[in-house]
Amino acid sequence: MPAASPVIVLASRSPRRVELLTQLLAPLSLSFEIDPADIDESPHVGESPTEYVRRCAMEKALVVSKRRHKLEPDGDVLVIGADTTIDLDGHIIGQPVDLNEAAVMLRRLSGRSHQVHTAVWVQRGDRQAGGIATAVVTMGPLPPELLTWYLGTGESIGKAGAYAAQGHGSALVRRIEGDLNTVIGLPIGLVGDLVARVGVSWKPGA
């Protein structure tokens, strides 16, 4: 790692992303700041799930990067933006606004496979890089009693698709094809590849 490493900023307040980035950076004795972008995450008309998730990740990183540049024009800051969405037959399924909407989402996913896309965008000054990781999740059938139980955990709110595969929602999931971290919200392998493209190495001893 270069002696003068950039300030690392996560443009998200997601506890899952905070935890995953901590797991990645702690062994390297690196820390990071949390600076949520709070952008409008409404899908655009005609936007595909991958277009949507890439745009949101990019906008989060750009908003925070510009904000940091105004505060410290000469600072070396690496901003990480990420966004996750559910893709069911080409339709975007985002976060539910309440438990009623969560129930509707989960009924749509019941007994079916869907894709989970997590986009990551890194911004370091004028240098930038982005990518998307995708996993396939197969949900088991959700009988009313199981759905009622899961909604009662309160875990649905704030989660794309109204479930958390790493939490109580694991009881709903039959199979995951791909990286679980993609489903959780931050594919750390992709993050490492992208930061390398803007001149930062997070390999031990680098």
Short mmCIF file of C-alpha atoms in Angstrom, two decimals, residues 7-19 21-22 31-37 64 67-68 78-80:
data_model
loop_
_atom_site.label_atom_id
_atom_site.label_comp_id
_atom_site.label_asym_id
_atom_site.label_seq_id
_atom_site.Cartn_x
_atom_site.Cartn_y
_atom_site.Cartn_z
CA VAL A 7 -9.14 8.86 2.38
CA ILE A 8 -11.70 6.12 1.81
CA VAL A 9 -15.36 7.10 1.87
CA LEU A 10 -18.37 4.80 1.60
CA ALA A 11 -21.29 6.67 0.05
CA SER A 12 -23.84 4.56 1.91
CA ARG A 13 -25.21 4.16 5.43
CA SER A 14 -26.19 0.52 4.81
CA PRO A 15 -25.10 -1.55 7.83
CA ARG A 16 -24.47 -4.52 5.54
CA ARG A 17 -22.12 -2.55 3.28
CA VAL A 18 -20.37 -1.04 6.28
CA GLU A 19 -19.79 -4.50 7.70
CA LEU A 21 -16.13 -3.05 3.75
CA THR A 22 -14.86 -3.31 7.32
CA SER A 31 -10.39 2.64 7.97
CA PHE A 32 -13.09 4.50 6.09
CA GLU A 33 -15.66 7.23 6.55
CA ILE A 34 -19.40 6.95 5.96
CA ASP A 35 -20.97 9.76 3.93
CA PRO A 36 -24.39 8.80 2.47
CA ALA A 37 -25.30 10.43 -0.83
CA VAL A 64 -20.13 12.50 -2.45
CA ARG A 67 -19.06 17.32 -2.00
CA ARG A 68 -15.68 16.24 -0.65
CA LEU A 78 -11.58 7.51 -2.87
CA VAL A 79 -15.38 7.31 -2.83
CA ILE A 80 -17.22 4.00 -3.13
#
